Coordinates of C-alpha atoms in Angstrom, one line a residue:
X1 CA -0.2 0.0 -0.1
X2 CA 0.8 3.7 -0.4
X3 CA 0.1 6.8 1.7
X4 CA -0.3 9.9 -0.2
X5 CA -2.6 12.9 -0.7
X6 CA -5.1 13.2 -3.3
X7 CA -7.6 15.8 -4.5
X8 CA -11.2 15.6 -3.8
X9 CA -12.2 15.7 -7.4
X10 CA -10.2 12.6 -8.0
X11 CA -12.1 10.5 -5.8
X12 CA -15.2 8.4 -6.8
X13 CA -17.6 6.5 -4.8
X14 CA -17.6 2.9 -5.5
X15 CA -21.0 1.0 -5.8
X16 CA -18.9 -2.1 -4.1
X17 CA -19.4 -0.4 -0.8
X18 CA -21.2 -2.3 1.9
X19 CA -22.1 1.0 3.7
X20 CA -25.6 2.2 1.3
X21 CA -27.4 4.2 4.1
X22 CA -26.4 7.1 6.0
X23 CA -23.2 7.9 4.3
X24 CA -24.2 11.3 3.9
X25 CA -25.1 11.6 7.4
X26 CA -21.9 13.5 8.9
X27 CA -22.9 15.6 11.6
X28 CA -21.3 13.7 14.2
X29 CA -17.8 13.7 12.6
X30 CA -17.8 17.5 10.5
X31 CA -16.8 19.3 13.2
X32 CA -13.7 17.3 14.3
X33 CA -12.6 16.9 10.9
X34 CA -13.4 20.9 10.5
X35 CA -11.1 21.2 13.0
X36 CA -8.1 18.9 13.1
X37 CA -8.4 17.7 9.2
X38 CA -8.7 14.0 8.3
X39 CA -6.9 12.0 10.7
X40 CA -7.7 8.6 9.6
X41 CA -7.2 8.5 5.5
X42 CA -9.4 7.1 3.3
X43 CA -8.6 3.6 2.0
X44 CA -8.7 4.1 -2.2
X45 CA -7.8 2.1 -5.5
X46 CA -7.2 3.4 -8.8
X47 CA -9.5 3.4 -11.4
X48 CA -9.7 5.0 -14.7
X49 CA -11.0 8.3 -13.5
X50 CA -8.8 8.8 -10.7
X51 CA -9.7 6.8 -7.3
X52 CA -12.6 4.9 -5.9
X53 CA -13.4 4.8 -2.2
X54 CA -13.1 1.4 -0.9
X55 CA -13.5 2.9 3.2
X56 CA -14.2 6.2 4.3
X57 CA -17.7 7.1 2.1
X58 CA -18.4 9.4 5.4
X59 CA -14.9 11.0 5.7
X60 CA -15.1 11.8 1.9
X61 CA -18.7 13.5 2.4
X62 CA -17.9 15.4 5.2
X63 CA -14.5 17.0 3.3
X64 CA -17.0 17.5 0.2
X65 CA -19.2 19.6 2.4
X66 CA -16.2 21.8 3.9
X67 CA -15.0 22.0 0.0
X68 CA -18.7 23.7 -0.5
X69 CA -17.9 25.8 2.6
X70 CA -14.5 27.0 1.2
X71 CA -16.0 27.5 -2.2
X72 CA -18.6 30.1 -0.8
X73 CA -15.8 31.9 0.6
X74 CA -13.5 31.7 -2.0
X75 CA -10.7 29.6 -0.9
X76 CA -9.7 26.3 -1.1
X77 CA -9.4 22.9 1.0
X78 CA -6.1 21.0 1.4
X79 CA -5.9 17.3 -0.5
X80 CA -7.4 14.4 1.4
X81 CA -5.1 11.7 2.8
X82 CA -5.7 8.4 1.2
X83 CA -4.2 4.9 1.5
X84 CA -3.7 3.7 -2.3
X85 CA -4.2 -0.3 -2.5
X86 CA -2.0 -2.3 -4.4
X87 CA -2.9 -5.6 -6.2
X88 CA -3.0 -8.1 -3.3
X89 CA -3.5 -5.7 -0.5
X90 CA -6.1 -7.0 2.2
X91 CA -8.9 -4.4 2.7
X92 CA -10.0 -5.7 5.9
X93 CA -6.9 -5.8 7.8
X94 CA -5.7 -2.4 6.7
X95 CA -8.8 -0.8 8.0
X96 CA -8.6 -2.7 11.5
X97 CA -4.8 -1.7 11.7
X98 CA -5.7 1.7 11.0
X99 CA -8.8 2.0 13.5
X100 CA -6.3 0.6 16.1
X101 CA -3.7 2.7 15.5
X102 CA -6.0 5.9 15.3
X103 CA -7.5 5.2 18.8
X104 CA -4.1 5.7 20.2
X105 CA -3.8 9.1 18.7
X106 CA -5.0 12.2 21.1
X107 CA -7.3 14.4 19.5
X108 CA -6.0 17.9 20.2
X109 CA -3.5 19.4 17.7
X110 CA -1.2 20.2 20.8
X111 CA -1.7 16.9 22.4
X112 CA -0.8 15.4 19.4
X113 CA 2.3 17.8 18.8
X114 CA 3.5 16.3 21.9
X115 CA 2.8 12.6 21.3
X116 CA 4.6 13.2 17.9
X117 CA 7.6 15.5 19.6
X118 CA 8.1 12.9 22.1
X119 CA 8.9 10.1 19.7
X120 CA 10.8 12.3 17.6
X121 CA 13.4 13.0 20.7
X122 CA 13.6 9.1 20.9
X123 CA 14.9 9.0 17.6
X124 CA 12.2 8.0 15.4
X125 CA 11.5 9.6 12.2
X126 CA 8.5 11.3 10.8
X127 CA 8.0 8.2 8.7
X128 CA 8.1 5.9 12.2
X129 CA 5.6 8.2 13.8
X130 CA 3.7 8.4 10.7
X131 CA 3.3 4.3 10.7
X132 CA 2.6 4.3 14.5
X133 CA -0.1 6.4 14.0
X134 CA -1.4 5.4 10.8
X135 CA -1.3 8.7 9.3
X136 CA 0.2 10.6 6.8
X137 CA 4.0 12.4 7.1
X138 CA 2.6 15.4 6.2
X139 CA 0.4 15.5 9.2
X140 CA 3.4 14.7 11.4
X141 CA 5.2 17.6 10.0
X142 CA 1.6 19.9 10.4
X143 CA 2.0 18.8 13.9
X144 CA 5.6 19.3 14.8
X145 CA 5.4 22.3 12.9
X146 CA 4.0 24.0 16.1
X147 CA 7.1 23.7 18.2
X148 CA 8.5 26.9 16.2
X149 CA 5.5 28.6 17.4
X150 CA 6.4 31.5 20.0
X151 CA 5.2 30.2 23.3
X152 CA 2.5 32.9 24.0
X153 CA 0.9 32.6 20.8
X154 CA 1.0 29.0 21.3
X155 CA -1.1 30.0 24.3
X156 CA -3.5 32.2 22.8
X157 CA -4.4 29.4 20.0
X158 CA -5.3 26.7 23.4
X159 CA -7.6 29.4 24.5
X160 CA -9.3 29.9 21.2
X161 CA -8.1 33.7 21.0
X162 CA -6.2 32.9 17.9
X163 CA -7.8 31.0 14.8
X164 CA -6.5 27.9 13.2
X165 CA -5.7 29.8 9.7
X166 CA -3.7 32.3 11.6
X167 CA -1.5 29.8 13.8
X168 CA -0.4 27.9 10.3
X169 CA 0.5 30.8 8.8
X170 CA 2.5 31.9 12.0
X171 CA 4.3 28.4 11.5
X172 CA 6.1 30.1 8.6
X173 CA 7.4 33.1 10.5
X174 CA 10.7 33.0 12.2
X175 CA 10.9 33.9 15.6
X176 CA 11.5 37.6 15.4
X177 CA 8.5 37.6 12.5
X178 CA 6.0 36.1 15.3
X179 CA 7.1 38.2 18.4
X180 CA 6.4 41.2 15.9
X181 CA 3.1 40.1 15.1
X182 CA 2.5 39.3 18.8
X183 CA 3.6 42.8 19.9
X184 CA 0.7 43.9 17.3
X185 CA -1.8 41.7 18.4
X186 CA -1.2 42.5 21.9
X187 CA -1.6 46.4 21.3
X188 CA -5.2 47.8 21.1
X189 CA -4.4 50.8 19.0
X190 CA -2.2 48.4 16.5
X191 CA -3.4 45.9 13.6
X192 CA -2.3 42.6 14.1
X193 CA -3.1 40.7 9.8
X194 CA -4.8 37.4 10.6
X195 CA -6.2 34.6 8.5
X196 CA -5.1 34.8 4.7
X197 CA -3.9 38.0 4.9
X198 CA -1.3 37.2 7.5
X199 CA 0.9 35.5 5.0
X200 CA 1.2 38.4 2.6
X201 CA 2.3 40.6 5.6
X202 CA 5.2 37.7 6.4
X203 CA 6.1 37.8 3.2
X204 CA 6.3 41.5 3.0
X205 CA 3.3 41.7 0.3
X206 CA 5.5 39.7 -2.5
X207 CA 3.8 36.1 -1.9
X208 CA 5.6 34.4 -4.8
X209 CA 4.9 30.6 -5.1
X210 CA 7.7 28.4 -6.4
X211 CA 5.3 27.1 -9.0
X212 CA 5.8 30.3 -11.0
X213 CA 9.3 30.3 -11.3
X214 CA 10.8 29.8 -15.1
X215 CA 14.0 29.3 -13.9
X216 CA 16.0 26.3 -12.1
X217 CA 15.4 26.8 -8.7
X218 CA 18.6 25.3 -7.8
X219 CA 20.1 28.5 -8.9
X220 CA 18.2 30.5 -6.7
X221 CA 20.5 31.3 -3.6
X222 CA 17.7 32.1 -1.1
X223 CA 15.4 30.1 1.2
X224 CA 12.4 28.2 0.1
X225 CA 9.6 28.4 2.8
X226 CA 7.2 25.5 2.9
X227 CA 3.8 25.7 3.5
X228 CA 3.1 22.6 5.4
X229 CA -0.6 23.2 5.5
X230 CA -0.9 23.6 1.7
X231 CA 0.7 22.3 -1.5
X232 CA 2.8 25.4 -2.6
X233 CA 6.2 26.8 -1.6
X234 CA 7.2 30.2 -1.4
X235 CA 10.4 32.4 -2.1
X236 CA 11.6 34.4 0.7
X237 CA 13.7 37.1 -1.5
X238 CA 11.2 38.9 -4.0
X239 CA 14.3 40.7 -5.3
X240 CA 16.4 37.8 -6.6
X241 CA 13.7 35.8 -7.7
X242 CA 12.9 38.8 -10.1
X243 CA 16.4 39.1 -11.3
X244 CA 16.3 35.6 -12.1
X245 CA 13.0 35.6 -13.5
X246 CA 13.3 38.5 -15.9
X247 CA 16.6 36.8 -16.8
X248 CA 14.3 33.5 -17.9
X249 CA 11.7 35.5 -19.5
X250 CA 14.4 37.4 -21.6
X251 CA 15.9 33.8 -22.9
X252 CA 12.3 32.9 -23.5
X253 CA 12.0 36.0 -26.1
X254 CA 15.3 35.2 -27.5
X255 CA 13.8 31.4 -28.2
X256 CA 10.7 33.0 -29.6
X257 CA 12.8 35.6 -32.1
X258 CA 15.3 32.6 -33.0
X259 CA 12.2 30.5 -34.0
X260 CA 10.9 33.1 -36.7
X261 CA 8.5 35.2 -34.3
X262 CA 8.8 38.9 -35.5
X263 CA 8.3 40.5 -32.4
X264 CA 8.3 39.3 -28.8
X265 CA 6.3 42.4 -26.4
X266 CA 6.9 42.1 -22.8
X267 CA 4.8 43.9 -20.2
X268 CA 5.6 45.7 -17.3
X269 CA 5.0 43.6 -14.2
X270 CA 1.5 43.7 -12.9
X271 CA 0.3 45.2 -15.9
X272 CA -3.2 43.9 -16.9
X273 CA -3.5 42.3 -20.6
X274 CA -6.2 43.8 -22.0
X275 CA -7.6 40.9 -24.2
X276 CA -10.3 43.0 -25.8
X277 CA -7.5 45.2 -27.6
X278 CA -6.1 42.0 -29.6
X279 CA -6.8 39.6 -32.2
X280 CA -5.3 36.1 -32.9
X281 CA -3.1 36.5 -36.3
X282 CA -1.0 33.5 -37.3
X283 CA 3.2 34.4 -37.2
X284 CA 3.3 34.1 -41.2
X285 CA 0.5 37.2 -41.1
X286 CA 2.8 39.1 -38.4
X287 CA 1.6 37.9 -35.3
X288 CA 3.5 38.6 -32.2
X289 CA 4.3 37.0 -28.7
X290 CA 3.0 38.9 -26.2
X291 CA 4.3 38.4 -22.5
X292 CA 2.2 39.0 -19.4
X293 CA 3.9 39.2 -15.9
X294 CA 1.6 39.0 -13.0
X295 CA 2.8 40.7 -9.9
X296 CA 3.3 37.1 -8.1
X297 CA 5.7 36.2 -10.7
X298 CA 3.2 34.2 -12.8
X299 CA 4.2 34.1 -16.3
X300 CA 1.9 33.8 -19.6
X301 CA 3.0 33.6 -22.9
X302 CA 0.2 34.5 -25.5
X303 CA 1.1 33.6 -29.0
X304 CA 0.2 34.8 -32.5
X305 CA -1.7 38.5 -31.5
X306 CA -1.8 41.7 -33.3
X307 CA -3.5 44.8 -32.0
X308 CA -7.2 45.3 -32.8
X309 CA -6.4 48.6 -34.6
X310 CA -4.1 46.4 -36.8
X311 CA -6.1 43.8 -37.5
X312 CA -9.1 46.4 -38.7
X313 CA -6.2 48.2 -41.1
X314 CA -5.3 44.9 -42.6
X315 CA -9.1 43.9 -43.3
X316 CA -9.7 47.0 -44.9
X317 CA -6.8 46.5 -47.2
X318 CA -7.9 43.3 -48.0
X319 CA -11.1 44.7 -49.2
X320 CA -9.7 47.4 -51.2
X321 CA -11.1 47.8 -54.6
X322 CA -8.0 48.1 -56.8
X323 CA -6.4 44.7 -55.3
X324 CA -3.2 46.5 -54.0
X325 CA -1.7 45.8 -50.5
X326 CA -1.0 48.3 -47.8
X327 CA 1.7 47.3 -45.0
X328 CA 0.2 47.6 -41.8
X329 CA 1.8 50.2 -40.1
X330 CA 3.6 49.5 -36.6
X331 CA 4.3 52.1 -33.7
X332 CA 7.4 53.8 -34.7
X333 CA 10.5 53.4 -32.4
X334 CA 10.8 56.9 -31.7
X335 CA 8.3 59.8 -31.2
X336 CA 8.5 62.6 -33.5
X337 CA 9.2 64.8 -30.5
X338 CA 12.4 62.1 -29.9
X339 CA 13.4 62.2 -33.4
X340 CA 13.2 66.2 -33.5
X341 CA 15.3 66.3 -30.1
X342 CA 18.1 63.7 -32.1
X343 CA 18.1 65.7 -35.2
X344 CA 18.8 69.1 -33.8
X345 CA 21.4 67.9 -31.6
X346 CA 23.0 65.8 -34.7
X347 CA 22.8 68.9 -36.9
X348 CA 24.7 71.3 -34.3
X349 CA 27.4 69.0 -33.7
X350 CA 27.9 68.0 -37.5
X351 CA 28.0 71.4 -38.7
X352 CA 30.4 72.7 -36.2
X353 CA 32.7 69.2 -37.6
X354 CA 32.2 70.9 -40.8
X355 CA 34.1 74.6 -39.7
X356 CA 37.5 72.8 -40.2
X357 CA 37.0 71.3 -43.6
X358 CA 36.5 74.0 -45.9
X359 CA 37.1 72.0 -48.9
X360 CA 34.1 70.2 -47.9
X361 CA 32.2 73.2 -47.5
X362 CA 32.9 74.6 -50.7
X363 CA 32.1 71.6 -52.4
X364 CA 28.7 71.1 -50.3
X365 CA 28.0 74.6 -51.8
X366 CA 28.8 73.9 -55.3
X367 CA 26.1 70.6 -54.7
X368 CA 23.7 72.7 -54.0
X369 CA 24.0 75.8 -56.0
X370 CA 23.6 73.2 -59.4
X371 CA 20.9 71.1 -57.6
X372 CA 19.4 73.1 -55.1
X373 CA 18.0 72.3 -52.0
X374 CA 15.4 72.9 -49.1
X375 CA 17.5 75.9 -47.8
X376 CA 18.9 76.9 -51.0
X377 CA 17.7 80.4 -51.3
X378 CA 19.7 81.5 -49.0
X379 CA 18.3 80.8 -45.4
X380 CA 19.8 79.8 -42.4
X381 CA 18.1 76.5 -40.5
X382 CA 16.1 78.0 -37.9
X383 CA 16.7 74.8 -35.6
X384 CA 12.9 74.6 -34.9
X385 CA 12.3 72.7 -31.8
X386 CA 8.8 71.0 -30.9
X387 CA 9.3 71.8 -27.3
X388 CA 10.7 74.2 -24.7
X389 CA 12.7 71.4 -23.0
X390 CA 14.1 70.6 -26.4
X391 CA 15.5 74.3 -27.0
X392 CA 16.8 74.4 -23.6
X393 CA 18.4 71.0 -24.1
X394 CA 20.0 72.1 -27.2
X395 CA 21.7 75.4 -25.5
X396 CA 23.6 73.0 -23.3
X397 CA 25.2 71.3 -26.2
X398 CA 29.2 72.6 -26.4
X399 CA 29.2 72.3 -30.5
X400 CA 26.2 74.8 -30.3
X401 CA 28.1 76.8 -28.2
X402 CA 31.3 77.4 -30.3
X403 CA 29.2 77.6 -33.2
X404 CA 27.4 80.5 -31.4
X405 CA 31.0 82.1 -30.6
X406 CA 32.4 81.9 -34.2
X407 CA 28.8 83.5 -35.7
X408 CA 29.7 86.7 -33.1
X409 CA 33.3 86.7 -34.8
X410 CA 32.0 86.3 -38.5
X411 CA 29.5 89.1 -37.7
X412 CA 32.4 91.8 -36.7
X413 CA 34.2 90.9 -39.6
X414 CA 31.5 91.4 -41.9
X415 CA 30.5 94.7 -39.7
X416 CA 26.8 93.1 -39.5
X417 CA 25.0 93.9 -36.3
X418 CA 23.2 90.9 -35.1
X419 CA 21.0 90.2 -31.9
X420 CA 21.9 86.8 -29.6
X421 CA 20.4 83.9 -31.9
X422 CA 20.1 85.8 -35.0
X423 CA 21.8 84.4 -37.9
X424 CA 24.4 85.8 -40.5
X425 CA 22.1 84.4 -43.0
X426 CA 18.4 85.5 -42.7
X427 CA 16.0 82.9 -42.4
X428 CA 12.4 82.7 -43.2
X429 CA 11.0 83.9 -39.9
X430 CA 13.2 87.2 -40.0
X431 CA 11.4 89.4 -42.5
X432 CA 12.4 92.6 -43.4
X433 CA 16.0 91.9 -41.9
X434 CA 18.3 91.9 -45.2
X435 CA 22.1 92.8 -46.1
X436 CA 22.7 95.0 -48.8
X437 CA 24.7 92.5 -51.3
X438 CA 26.6 95.0 -53.2
X439 CA 28.1 96.2 -49.9
X440 CA 28.9 92.7 -48.8
X441 CA 30.8 91.9 -51.8
X442 CA 32.9 95.4 -51.6
X443 CA 33.6 94.2 -48.3
X444 CA 34.9 90.8 -49.0
X445 CA 36.8 91.7 -52.0
X446 CA 38.8 93.6 -48.9
X447 CA 39.7 90.3 -47.2
X448 CA 41.8 87.9 -48.1
X449 CA 41.6 84.3 -49.5
X450 CA 41.7 82.6 -45.7
X451 CA 38.9 84.9 -44.2
X452 CA 36.7 84.6 -47.1
X453 CA 37.0 80.9 -46.9
X454 CA 36.1 81.0 -43.3
X455 CA 33.2 83.0 -44.0
X456 CA 32.0 80.7 -46.7
X457 CA 32.6 77.9 -44.6
X458 CA 30.5 79.1 -41.7
X459 CA 27.5 80.3 -44.2
X460 CA 27.6 76.6 -45.8
X461 CA 27.3 75.4 -42.3
X462 CA 24.6 77.4 -41.2
X463 CA 22.8 76.4 -44.1
X464 CA 22.6 72.8 -43.7
X465 CA 19.3 71.8 -43.1
X466 CA 18.9 70.0 -39.9
X467 CA 16.4 67.3 -41.2
X468 CA 18.5 66.1 -44.6
X469 CA 20.4 63.5 -45.2
X470 CA 23.3 65.9 -45.8
X471 CA 23.8 65.8 -41.8
X472 CA 24.1 61.9 -42.1
X473 CA 26.6 62.1 -45.1
X474 CA 28.8 64.9 -43.6
X475 CA 28.6 62.8 -40.2
X476 CA 29.4 59.7 -41.6
X477 CA 31.9 61.3 -43.9
X478 CA 34.0 63.1 -41.0
X479 CA 33.7 60.0 -38.7
X480 CA 32.0 62.4 -36.3
X481 CA 32.3 61.3 -32.3
X482 CA 29.6 62.9 -30.3
X483 CA 30.6 62.2 -26.9
X484 CA 32.9 65.6 -26.2
X485 CA 30.0 67.8 -27.1
X486 CA 26.5 66.0 -25.8
X487 CA 25.6 63.1 -23.5
X488 CA 22.3 61.5 -22.8
X489 CA 20.5 64.5 -20.5
X490 CA 17.3 64.5 -18.9
X491 CA 15.4 65.7 -21.9
X492 CA 16.7 63.0 -23.7
X493 CA 15.4 60.8 -21.0
X494 CA 12.1 62.0 -20.9
X495 CA 11.5 61.5 -24.6
X496 CA 12.8 58.2 -24.9
X497 CA 10.0 56.0 -24.3
X498 CA 10.3 52.8 -26.3
X499 CA 10.7 49.6 -23.5
X500 CA 12.6 47.3 -26.5
X501 CA 14.8 50.0 -27.6
X502 CA 15.6 51.2 -24.0
X503 CA 16.1 47.6 -22.8
X504 CA 18.6 47.2 -26.0
X505 CA 20.6 50.5 -24.3
X506 CA 20.8 48.7 -20.8
X507 CA 22.7 45.9 -22.5
X508 CA 24.6 48.4 -24.2
X509 CA 25.4 50.4 -21.1
X510 CA 25.1 47.9 -18.3
X511 CA 25.9 44.5 -19.8
X512 CA 23.3 41.8 -21.1
X513 CA 22.7 40.3 -17.4
X514 CA 21.3 43.7 -16.2
X515 CA 19.2 43.9 -19.5
X516 CA 17.8 40.5 -18.8
X517 CA 17.0 41.1 -15.1
X518 CA 15.2 44.3 -16.3
X519 CA 13.8 42.8 -19.5
X520 CA 9.9 43.4 -17.8
X521 CA 11.0 46.4 -15.5
X522 CA 9.4 50.1 -16.3
X523 CA 10.9 52.2 -18.7
X524 CA 11.9 54.6 -16.1
X525 CA 13.9 52.1 -13.9
X526 CA 15.5 50.9 -16.8
X527 CA 16.4 54.6 -17.9
X528 CA 17.9 54.8 -14.0
X529 CA 20.3 52.0 -15.0
X530 CA 21.9 54.0 -17.7
X531 CA 22.1 57.0 -15.8
X532 CA 24.1 55.2 -12.8
X533 CA 26.1 53.7 -15.6
X534 CA 27.0 57.2 -17.3
X535 CA 27.0 58.8 -13.5
X536 CA 29.4 56.3 -12.3
X537 CA 27.1 55.6 -9.3
X538 CA 26.9 52.1 -10.5
X539 CA 29.9 50.1 -10.4
X540 CA 29.8 48.1 -13.1
X541 CA 29.0 49.4 -16.6
X542 CA 30.0 51.8 -19.7
X543 CA 30.5 55.6 -18.5
X544 CA 31.2 56.6 -22.2
X545 CA 27.9 55.0 -23.6
X546 CA 26.5 57.0 -26.6
X547 CA 23.3 55.7 -27.7
X548 CA 23.1 54.6 -31.4
X549 CA 20.7 56.9 -32.3
X550 CA 23.8 59.8 -32.1
X551 CA 26.2 57.5 -34.4
X552 CA 26.8 58.2 -37.8
X553 CA 25.0 57.2 -39.7
X554 CA 22.0 56.6 -37.2
X555 CA 21.3 53.1 -36.2
X556 CA 17.9 51.5 -34.6
X557 CA 17.4 49.2 -32.3
X558 CA 14.6 47.3 -33.7
X559 CA 13.1 46.4 -36.7
X560 CA 10.1 48.7 -36.8
X561 CA 11.3 51.5 -38.8
X562 CA 9.9 54.9 -38.8
X563 CA 12.8 56.6 -38.1
X564 CA 13.3 59.6 -40.8
X565 CA 16.9 60.0 -40.2
X566 CA 17.5 56.5 -41.1
X567 CA 15.1 56.3 -43.8
X568 CA 16.6 59.4 -45.2
X569 CA 20.0 58.2 -45.7
X570 CA 19.1 54.9 -46.3
X571 CA 17.8 56.1 -49.6
X572 CA 21.4 57.9 -50.6
X573 CA 23.9 56.1 -48.5
X574 CA 25.2 54.6 -51.7
X575 CA 26.6 57.7 -52.4
X576 CA 28.7 57.9 -49.7
X577 CA 30.0 54.2 -49.8

């Protein structure tokens, strides 16, 4: 025979049982089972639907009634202790032995603990004690757990001042936690959590079951706490759990991508999956994998979904009268404001670099004279910012400051009066301000070639369109490195919102382990990791890190496209090979 715990749903009554009447009359045994649980195991044998009950119908009906009560309260009961008969077992002999042994078992939980503890003190194992009384090893462990209770708590329980659920949860607590709880319980001005809420209090609000782990628990370095009164076990170190769990999620994402899925979207921990906003779609039709991470660490992988908006647009495309196809647009990696921010910083740095290369400036001028350009009328680029924060950020760009200093020197050379921020060459917003071309020509004729070349180079630099492929082409040709003039600032991080791209930046700045550990963290948390690398508050990391968006040519972190600077240069990059 074999002793085990079996769920009620897997137990069935058998027609062979000799008790035909009165099996459901359990009023006499229900109070004992409600208080102490089922002490004498049911006798069962396997069948095709689970297990059929050979002996113990009334105990089964009593447990079923308690299960209904628990269900109404939104709870559940533990599996039932059962002896599983094997071929050749004698049911009558087993029942007789159990009846004899159980009669020797005291009926009070505390007395049971004392009886078990006495045998354990004599060197008997849990298995020996369970066999001696004909009960399960789990029941023995439950009763022995009482030994961990703080004595005042144990006394209060025997006086019925504390409920059984509360005591069961306190057996999971350390002595320090028990004393802290007892201090709350005995203070009229404080609240001591009891019952189910006590477990959350003990675990600091992070009641994370071991069954939710995606990783091998052998690599977990903390303690795993077993609930002797339930099937589950729990992690005691939430931070370590989330580090390992996020690494496992990141590895799962890599496997999905390697398996041909176009994208894997990982939600923030605790974020609710709004199923009504998504529609099923096959992998070949652009379906993605969406990963939901519950606050207790449970991870759900939803394969093959697109947004409802994408599905509707795809449907309209299929029904188009001309039979043509239209690509379903995806959310761009960068917002327009972020692209504007990057464009202006890159433009400021590239045109300043051009000052040291008058030969390129002359050639650029010649190209614009022949072919024309957006600004060749001639106007200076207005460096229009979408937000005041971008304007303020641009003012901190060192190349921008040096360019302004050069503008002031040029104005002196040409005897031109300009206000702060005005350009040597008028831009379209500065109506009514013009210079006499003839007077300027006469003035230039008095200057030597070196000065004219300097003036020419500055004017060309000031007329580079900030949103043109010329910025990319010049930056690539000059092998521009921006680190001496710019570094990621608050405005950059405020405008940087794409979680996948941010996680890729964490990988570059802090390493793969950090990126994996924060794969489901919020964008703000991951940005703080990058900031720590840059300001030196993080021991490990690349303090010289620069985002790919500030390399030349610009590079993206995802395959979704939608970045204007990359697309502009992509259309002409063959000319800069």
